[in-house]
Amino acid sequence: MDDPIRHPLAYARELRHWSQGDLVAELNKAARRHGLRSGADKAAVSRWEHWRKTPNTDSQLLIAEAFDVPLSELEAYGWPYWLPGRDEPLPLGAAHTVRALHDAQRAAMDRRSFMTFSAISLGGLAAQWATTEPGRLASALDGKHVDGELVDWLEDTSRKLTALPTEQRQHTVRLMDAHLATVTELIEEGRYGEATGRRLHRLAASLATTCGWYRFDQGRHWAAGKLWEAALQSANAAGDRDHGAGVLSDFAYQATWLGEAGVSVGQLGHALSGVSHPTARSLLLLRRARAHAALGDRAACYRDLSDAESALAVGAADPAPGWCAWMGPADLAVDSGQCLLDLGRPDEARARIAEGMALLPRARDKTRGVFLTYQARGYLEAKEVEQAVSVTGESLDLATRIGAPRCVALVRELAPAFEPYRRVDGVPEFLERLRAC
């Protein structure tokens, strides 16, 4: 039976706007350059794209040449993971959870950053999550018995790694990756009861989410998306609707970051259907307000900001889920200010951002670095260039110290706005420093 997931070769081909016949022509050109009469025919391409057959080594070399893929990537990633193109998430369900986890770990080792899930596929994944009830886990699998003590240790170690200060966490990503690999192996090969299985899947979801954010901060958006896909699959298998909603909101944040705010609005609408804790709702509403602001929708933005503030003020008997426990008044104030900047209200924006910066705990250095760039943008829009140079330099200092490429990327985006002010004290030196980064 054909695999229902479309083959990466089809996406690679479509990215070049090639038909199957065009790909055959390119393969034949590559073959002739090597003294061969032909490279492939349409029947062969069809078999590859329908998962019926894997091209042999010679054919893979010709495919790589047609797509300008270095041979080193063939050796590093294997077929078909070295192919360029957009990716598609797996359908939600127990049959796909382990594959999603393995794909995510493979993607985490991949240095490519140009691939992301398509807007259509993300919308379908979110809609599927919103209407899917998680199935029950099998009570036992062939393999070794997984006892509660081992899961206790894995959970405790993961919590300790996640709780490390930002400056130290940059050095622990390999440990987090190794933990995720261990949990995946236990899910796949271990023997356990339903309660333990749910704990393992919940832990896999948490680890994959954290590892995904690390790749997001590095600008490796495909790897982040694959890890979050695995987190969503695992949360679904564990029956953890709250965490699933959090993962959808991470996808939405990424979509806004990549200039797809319309996608973000849709994702967050689905995510909001699955959360009840007021802190979680506040974060999701705040992220949707950011997307509305990016789209220039004032009414929707102000409505979500008001609802986010009201939700955050609600006292809850239970603690907030771990994925949003950090959300607080500082985040609400600064992101509200960023919305106001996008909507052309710089004076109010600067006041809100300054309010939030004063409330932010010192331990959240990465967040501080991001917020400083928001503050710099506000100063630039008010033509207070010296203050903008000062806070942007502070953000760059923080990013360098804690290893935060995302902060550096935000600072780089501000560089063109500084160019007209080269005569202002500190600006030439700042631009020179940025070029050296």
Coordinates of C-alpha atoms in Angstrom, one line a residue:
M1 CA 0.0 0.0 0.0
D2 CA 1.2 3.5 -0.8
D3 CA 2.4 5.7 2.1
P4 CA -0.2 8.5 2.5
I5 CA 2.6 11.0 3.2
R6 CA 3.8 12.8 0.0
H7 CA 7.4 12.1 -0.9
P8 CA 10.1 14.8 -0.4
L9 CA 11.2 14.3 -4.0
A10 CA 7.8 15.7 -5.1
Y11 CA 8.3 18.8 -3.0
A12 CA 11.8 19.3 -4.2
R13 CA 10.6 19.1 -7.8
E14 CA 7.7 21.4 -7.2
L15 CA 9.9 24.0 -5.6
R16 CA 11.7 24.2 -8.9
H17 CA 8.4 24.3 -10.7
W18 CA 9.4 21.1 -12.5
S19 CA 7.0 18.4 -13.8
Q20 CA 8.1 14.7 -13.5
G21 CA 9.1 15.1 -17.2
D22 CA 11.3 18.1 -16.4
L23 CA 13.0 16.2 -13.6
V24 CA 13.7 13.3 -16.1
A25 CA 15.2 15.8 -18.5
E26 CA 17.5 17.2 -15.8
L27 CA 18.5 13.7 -14.7
N28 CA 19.3 12.8 -18.3
K29 CA 21.4 16.0 -18.7
A30 CA 23.3 15.1 -15.6
A31 CA 23.8 11.5 -16.9
R32 CA 25.2 12.8 -20.2
R33 CA 27.7 15.0 -18.4
H34 CA 29.1 11.7 -17.0
G35 CA 29.1 9.9 -20.3
L36 CA 25.9 7.9 -19.6
R37 CA 23.0 7.6 -22.1
S38 CA 20.2 8.2 -19.7
G39 CA 19.5 8.9 -16.1
A40 CA 15.9 7.9 -15.5
D41 CA 12.4 7.8 -17.0
K42 CA 9.0 9.0 -15.7
A43 CA 8.1 5.5 -14.5
A44 CA 11.1 5.4 -12.2
V45 CA 10.4 8.9 -10.9
S46 CA 6.8 7.9 -10.2
R47 CA 8.0 4.8 -8.2
W48 CA 10.3 6.9 -6.2
E49 CA 7.7 9.6 -5.4
H50 CA 5.1 6.9 -4.4
W51 CA 7.6 5.2 -1.9
R52 CA 7.5 2.1 -4.0
K53 CA 11.3 2.0 -4.7
T54 CA 14.4 3.8 -3.4
P55 CA 16.8 5.0 -6.2
N56 CA 20.1 3.3 -6.3
T57 CA 23.3 5.1 -5.5
D58 CA 24.0 6.1 -9.1
S59 CA 20.5 7.6 -9.5
Q60 CA 20.8 9.4 -6.1
L61 CA 24.0 11.0 -7.3
L62 CA 22.3 12.2 -10.5
I63 CA 19.3 13.6 -8.4
A64 CA 21.7 15.4 -6.1
E65 CA 23.5 17.0 -9.1
A66 CA 20.1 18.0 -10.6
F67 CA 19.2 19.8 -7.3
D68 CA 22.7 21.1 -6.6
V69 CA 22.9 19.2 -3.3
P70 CA 26.5 18.6 -2.1
L71 CA 27.5 15.0 -1.9
S72 CA 28.4 15.4 1.8
E73 CA 24.7 15.8 2.5
L74 CA 23.8 12.5 0.9
E75 CA 26.3 10.8 3.3
A76 CA 25.1 12.8 6.3
Y77 CA 21.3 12.4 6.0
G78 CA 20.5 9.5 3.7
W79 CA 17.6 9.2 1.3
P80 CA 15.3 11.1 1.1
Y81 CA 16.2 13.5 3.9
W82 CA 18.9 15.4 2.0
L83 CA 16.4 16.5 -0.6
P84 CA 15.6 20.3 -0.6
G85 CA 12.0 21.4 -0.3
R86 CA 9.1 22.0 2.0
D87 CA 8.0 19.3 4.4
E88 CA 4.6 18.0 5.5
P89 CA 3.6 16.9 9.0
L90 CA 2.5 13.3 9.7
P91 CA -1.2 12.7 10.5
L92 CA -1.8 12.6 14.3
G93 CA -2.1 9.1 15.7
A94 CA -0.3 6.4 17.6
A95 CA 0.9 4.8 14.4
H96 CA 3.0 7.9 13.6
T97 CA 4.3 9.0 17.0
V98 CA 7.6 7.1 17.0
R99 CA 8.3 8.0 13.3
A100 CA 7.7 11.7 14.1
L101 CA 10.2 11.4 17.1
H102 CA 12.8 9.8 14.9
D103 CA 12.3 12.3 12.1
A104 CA 12.6 15.1 14.6
Q105 CA 15.9 13.8 16.0
R106 CA 17.3 13.4 12.4
A107 CA 16.2 17.0 11.7
A108 CA 17.9 18.3 14.8
M109 CA 21.2 17.1 13.4
D110 CA 20.5 18.9 10.0
R111 CA 22.1 22.3 9.6
R112 CA 19.6 23.4 6.9
S113 CA 17.3 26.2 7.9
F114 CA 15.4 27.1 4.7
M115 CA 12.6 24.5 5.0
T116 CA 9.4 25.0 7.0
F117 CA 6.0 23.4 7.0
S118 CA 3.6 25.0 4.5
A119 CA 0.8 27.2 5.6
I120 CA -1.7 24.7 4.3
S121 CA -0.2 21.8 6.1
L122 CA 0.0 23.7 9.4
G123 CA -3.6 24.6 9.1
G124 CA -4.6 21.0 8.5
L125 CA -2.5 19.8 11.4
A126 CA -4.1 22.3 13.8
A127 CA -7.6 21.5 12.6
Q128 CA -6.9 17.8 13.0
W129 CA -5.5 18.3 16.6
A130 CA -8.6 20.4 17.5
T131 CA -11.0 17.5 16.6
T132 CA -8.9 14.4 17.5
E133 CA -9.4 12.5 20.7
P134 CA -6.2 10.7 21.7
G135 CA -6.4 6.9 21.5
R136 CA -5.5 4.6 24.4
L137 CA -1.9 3.4 24.6
A138 CA -1.1 -0.3 24.3
S139 CA -0.7 -1.8 27.8
A140 CA 2.6 -3.4 26.9
L141 CA 5.2 -3.7 24.2
D142 CA 7.8 -6.3 23.5
G143 CA 11.1 -5.4 25.0
K144 CA 12.4 -4.3 28.4
H145 CA 10.2 -3.3 31.3
V146 CA 10.1 0.4 32.0
D147 CA 9.6 1.0 35.7
G148 CA 8.4 4.1 37.5
E149 CA 11.8 4.8 39.1
L150 CA 13.5 5.2 35.7
V151 CA 10.8 7.6 34.5
D152 CA 11.1 9.5 37.8
W153 CA 14.8 10.0 37.1
L154 CA 14.2 11.0 33.5
E155 CA 11.6 13.5 34.5
D156 CA 13.6 15.0 37.4
T157 CA 16.8 15.3 35.2
S158 CA 14.8 17.0 32.4
R159 CA 13.3 19.5 34.9
K160 CA 16.8 20.3 36.2
L161 CA 18.2 20.9 32.7
T162 CA 15.3 23.1 31.7
A163 CA 15.5 25.1 35.0
L164 CA 19.2 26.0 34.4
P165 CA 19.9 29.7 33.9
T166 CA 19.8 30.8 30.3
E167 CA 23.6 31.3 30.1
Q168 CA 24.1 27.6 31.1
R169 CA 21.4 26.1 29.0
Q170 CA 23.2 26.8 25.8
H171 CA 25.7 24.1 26.8
T172 CA 23.1 21.4 27.6
V173 CA 21.3 21.0 24.4
R174 CA 23.1 17.8 23.6
L175 CA 22.0 16.4 26.9
M176 CA 18.4 17.3 26.1
D177 CA 18.8 15.7 22.7
A178 CA 20.2 12.5 24.4
H179 CA 17.3 12.5 26.8
L180 CA 14.8 12.7 24.0
A181 CA 16.6 9.9 22.2
T182 CA 16.4 7.7 25.3
V183 CA 12.7 8.4 25.9
T184 CA 12.0 7.7 22.2
E185 CA 13.8 4.3 22.5
L186 CA 11.8 3.4 25.6
I187 CA 8.5 4.3 23.9
E188 CA 9.4 2.2 20.8
E189 CA 11.1 -0.8 22.4
G190 CA 10.1 -0.8 26.1
R191 CA 7.4 -2.8 27.9
Y192 CA 5.1 -0.7 30.1
G193 CA 1.6 -0.1 31.3
E194 CA -0.7 2.6 30.1
A195 CA 0.1 5.1 33.0
T196 CA 3.8 4.8 32.4
G197 CA 3.3 5.1 28.6
R198 CA 1.4 8.4 29.1
R199 CA 4.3 9.7 31.3
L200 CA 6.8 8.7 28.6
H201 CA 4.8 10.4 25.9
R202 CA 4.3 13.5 28.1
L203 CA 8.1 13.7 28.7
A204 CA 8.8 13.2 25.0
A205 CA 6.5 16.1 24.3
S206 CA 8.2 18.4 26.8
L207 CA 11.7 17.5 25.7
A208 CA 10.9 17.9 22.0
T209 CA 9.3 21.3 22.7
T210 CA 12.4 22.5 24.5
C211 CA 14.8 21.1 21.9
G212 CA 12.6 22.8 19.2
W213 CA 12.9 26.2 20.8
Y214 CA 16.7 25.8 20.9
R215 CA 16.7 25.3 17.1
F216 CA 14.2 28.2 16.6
D217 CA 16.6 30.5 18.5
Q218 CA 19.3 29.4 16.1
G219 CA 17.2 30.2 13.1
R220 CA 16.9 26.5 12.2
H221 CA 13.2 26.6 11.5
W222 CA 12.8 23.2 9.8
A223 CA 14.4 21.4 12.7
A224 CA 12.2 23.4 15.1
G225 CA 9.1 22.5 13.2
K226 CA 10.0 18.8 13.1
L227 CA 10.6 18.7 16.8
W228 CA 7.3 20.5 17.5
E229 CA 5.5 18.1 15.3
A230 CA 6.9 15.3 17.4
A231 CA 5.9 17.1 20.5
L232 CA 2.3 17.5 19.2
Q233 CA 2.2 13.8 18.3
S234 CA 3.5 12.8 21.8
A235 CA 1.2 15.2 23.7
N236 CA -1.7 13.7 21.7
A237 CA -0.7 10.2 22.6
A238 CA -0.4 11.2 26.2
G239 CA -3.9 12.8 26.2
D240 CA -2.3 16.1 27.2
R241 CA -4.5 18.7 25.5
D242 CA -2.9 21.6 27.3
H243 CA 0.6 20.8 26.0
G244 CA -0.8 20.2 22.5
A245 CA -2.3 23.7 22.6
G246 CA 1.1 25.1 23.7
V247 CA 2.8 23.4 20.8
L248 CA 0.3 24.9 18.3
S249 CA 1.0 28.3 19.8
D250 CA 4.8 27.7 19.3
F251 CA 4.1 27.0 15.6
A252 CA 2.0 30.2 15.5
Y253 CA 4.8 32.2 17.1
Q254 CA 7.2 30.8 14.4
A255 CA 4.7 31.7 11.7
T256 CA 4.5 35.3 12.8
W257 CA 8.3 35.5 13.1
L258 CA 8.6 34.2 9.5
G259 CA 6.1 36.8 8.2
E260 CA 3.1 34.5 8.0
A261 CA 0.8 36.2 10.6
G262 CA -2.3 35.0 8.9
V263 CA -1.3 31.4 9.5
S264 CA -0.6 32.3 13.1
V265 CA -4.1 33.7 13.6
G266 CA -5.6 30.4 12.4
Q267 CA -3.3 28.2 14.5
L268 CA -4.1 30.1 17.7
G269 CA -7.8 29.9 17.1
H270 CA -7.5 26.1 17.2
A271 CA -5.1 26.2 20.1
L272 CA -7.5 28.4 22.2
S273 CA -10.2 25.7 21.8
G274 CA -8.0 23.3 23.8
V275 CA -7.0 25.3 26.9
S276 CA -8.8 26.4 30.0
H277 CA -6.1 27.6 32.4
P278 CA -6.2 31.5 32.4
T279 CA -2.4 31.9 32.1
A280 CA -2.4 29.6 29.0
R281 CA -5.3 31.5 27.5
S282 CA -3.5 34.8 28.2
L283 CA -0.4 33.7 26.4
L284 CA -2.3 32.5 23.4
L285 CA -4.4 35.6 23.2
L286 CA -1.3 37.7 23.4
R287 CA 0.4 35.9 20.6
R288 CA -2.7 36.2 18.5
A289 CA -2.8 40.0 19.2
R290 CA 0.8 40.1 17.9
A291 CA -0.3 38.4 14.7
H292 CA -3.3 40.7 14.3
A293 CA -1.0 43.8 14.8
A294 CA 1.4 42.5 12.1
L295 CA -1.6 42.2 9.8
G296 CA -2.7 45.8 10.7
D297 CA -6.0 44.6 12.2
R298 CA -6.4 47.1 15.1
A299 CA -9.8 46.0 16.4
A300 CA -8.9 42.3 16.6
C301 CA -5.5 43.2 18.2
Y302 CA -7.0 45.4 20.9
R303 CA -9.7 42.9 21.6
D304 CA -7.2 40.1 22.1
L305 CA -4.9 42.4 24.2
S306 CA -7.8 43.2 26.5
D307 CA -8.8 39.6 26.8
A308 CA -5.2 38.5 27.5
E309 CA -5.0 41.1 30.3
S310 CA -8.2 39.9 31.8
A311 CA -7.2 36.3 31.7
L312 CA -3.8 36.9 33.3
A313 CA -5.6 38.7 36.2
V314 CA -7.7 35.6 37.0
G315 CA -6.6 33.7 40.0
A316 CA -6.4 30.0 39.3
A317 CA -6.4 27.2 41.9
D318 CA -4.0 25.0 39.8
P319 CA -0.5 26.1 38.7
A320 CA -0.1 27.1 35.1
P321 CA 1.1 24.3 32.7
G322 CA 4.9 24.1 32.5
W323 CA 5.0 25.4 28.9
C324 CA 3.5 28.7 29.9
A325 CA 4.4 29.0 33.6
W326 CA 6.8 31.8 32.8
M327 CA 4.1 34.0 31.3
G328 CA 3.5 37.1 33.5
P329 CA 2.9 40.9 33.5
A330 CA 6.3 41.7 32.0
D331 CA 5.5 39.6 28.9
L332 CA 2.0 41.2 28.6
A333 CA 3.4 44.7 28.8
V334 CA 6.3 44.3 26.4
D335 CA 4.3 42.4 23.8
S336 CA 1.5 44.9 24.1
G337 CA 4.1 47.6 23.4
Q338 CA 5.3 45.7 20.3
C339 CA 1.7 45.5 19.1
L340 CA 1.4 49.3 19.5
L341 CA 4.6 49.8 17.6
D342 CA 3.3 47.7 14.7
L343 CA 0.1 49.8 14.8
G344 CA 1.9 53.1 14.6
R345 CA 1.5 54.3 18.3
P346 CA 5.2 54.6 19.3
D347 CA 4.8 56.9 22.4
E348 CA 2.4 54.5 24.1
A349 CA 4.5 51.6 22.9
R350 CA 7.7 52.9 24.5
A351 CA 5.9 53.3 27.8
R352 CA 4.5 49.8 27.8
I353 CA 7.8 48.3 26.8
A354 CA 9.7 50.2 29.6
E355 CA 7.0 49.0 32.1
G356 CA 7.6 45.4 31.1
M357 CA 11.4 45.6 31.1
A358 CA 11.2 46.9 34.7
L359 CA 9.1 43.8 35.7
L360 CA 11.2 41.2 33.9
P361 CA 13.1 38.9 36.3
R362 CA 16.9 39.0 35.8
A363 CA 17.0 35.2 35.2
R364 CA 15.3 35.6 31.9
D365 CA 18.3 37.0 30.0
K366 CA 17.3 35.6 26.6
T367 CA 13.9 37.3 26.8
R368 CA 15.5 40.5 28.0
G369 CA 17.8 40.5 24.9
V370 CA 14.7 40.1 22.7
F371 CA 12.8 42.8 24.5
L372 CA 15.7 45.2 24.3
T373 CA 15.5 45.1 20.5
Y374 CA 11.8 46.0 20.8
Q375 CA 12.8 48.9 23.0
A376 CA 15.4 50.0 20.5
R377 CA 12.9 50.0 17.7
G378 CA 10.7 52.3 19.8
Y379 CA 13.6 54.7 20.3
L380 CA 14.4 54.7 16.6
E381 CA 10.8 55.5 15.6
A382 CA 11.0 58.4 18.1
K383 CA 14.3 59.4 16.6
E384 CA 16.0 59.0 20.0
V385 CA 19.0 57.5 18.3
E386 CA 21.6 57.6 21.1
Q387 CA 19.2 55.6 23.4
A388 CA 18.6 53.2 20.6
V389 CA 22.3 52.6 20.2
S390 CA 22.7 52.0 23.9
V391 CA 19.9 49.4 24.3
T392 CA 20.8 47.7 21.1
G393 CA 24.4 47.3 22.2
E394 CA 23.1 45.9 25.5
S395 CA 21.1 43.4 23.6
L396 CA 24.1 42.4 21.5
D397 CA 26.2 42.0 24.7
L398 CA 23.6 39.7 26.2
A399 CA 23.2 37.7 23.1
T400 CA 27.0 37.1 22.8
R401 CA 27.3 36.1 26.5
I402 CA 24.4 33.6 26.6
G403 CA 24.7 32.3 23.0
A404 CA 21.4 33.6 21.6
P405 CA 21.5 33.8 17.8
R406 CA 17.9 35.0 17.7
C407 CA 18.7 38.2 19.5
V408 CA 21.6 38.8 17.2
A409 CA 19.2 38.3 14.2
L410 CA 16.9 40.9 15.7
V411 CA 19.7 43.3 16.1
R412 CA 20.8 42.8 12.5
E413 CA 17.3 43.6 11.4
L414 CA 17.6 47.1 13.0
A415 CA 20.9 47.9 11.3
P416 CA 19.3 49.5 8.2
A417 CA 17.3 51.9 10.4
F418 CA 20.6 53.1 11.9
E419 CA 22.2 53.9 8.5
P420 CA 20.8 57.4 8.1
Y421 CA 22.3 58.4 11.5
R422 CA 25.9 57.6 10.9
R423 CA 26.9 61.1 12.2
V424 CA 25.4 60.4 15.6
D425 CA 27.9 59.4 18.3
G426 CA 28.2 55.6 18.6
V427 CA 26.4 54.7 15.4
P428 CA 29.4 54.1 13.2
E429 CA 31.1 52.0 15.9
F430 CA 27.9 50.0 16.5
L431 CA 27.5 49.2 12.8
E432 CA 31.1 48.2 12.5
R433 CA 30.7 45.8 15.5
L434 CA 27.6 44.3 13.9
R435 CA 29.5 43.6 10.7
A436 CA 32.1 41.8 12.7
C437 CA 29.6 39.5 14.4

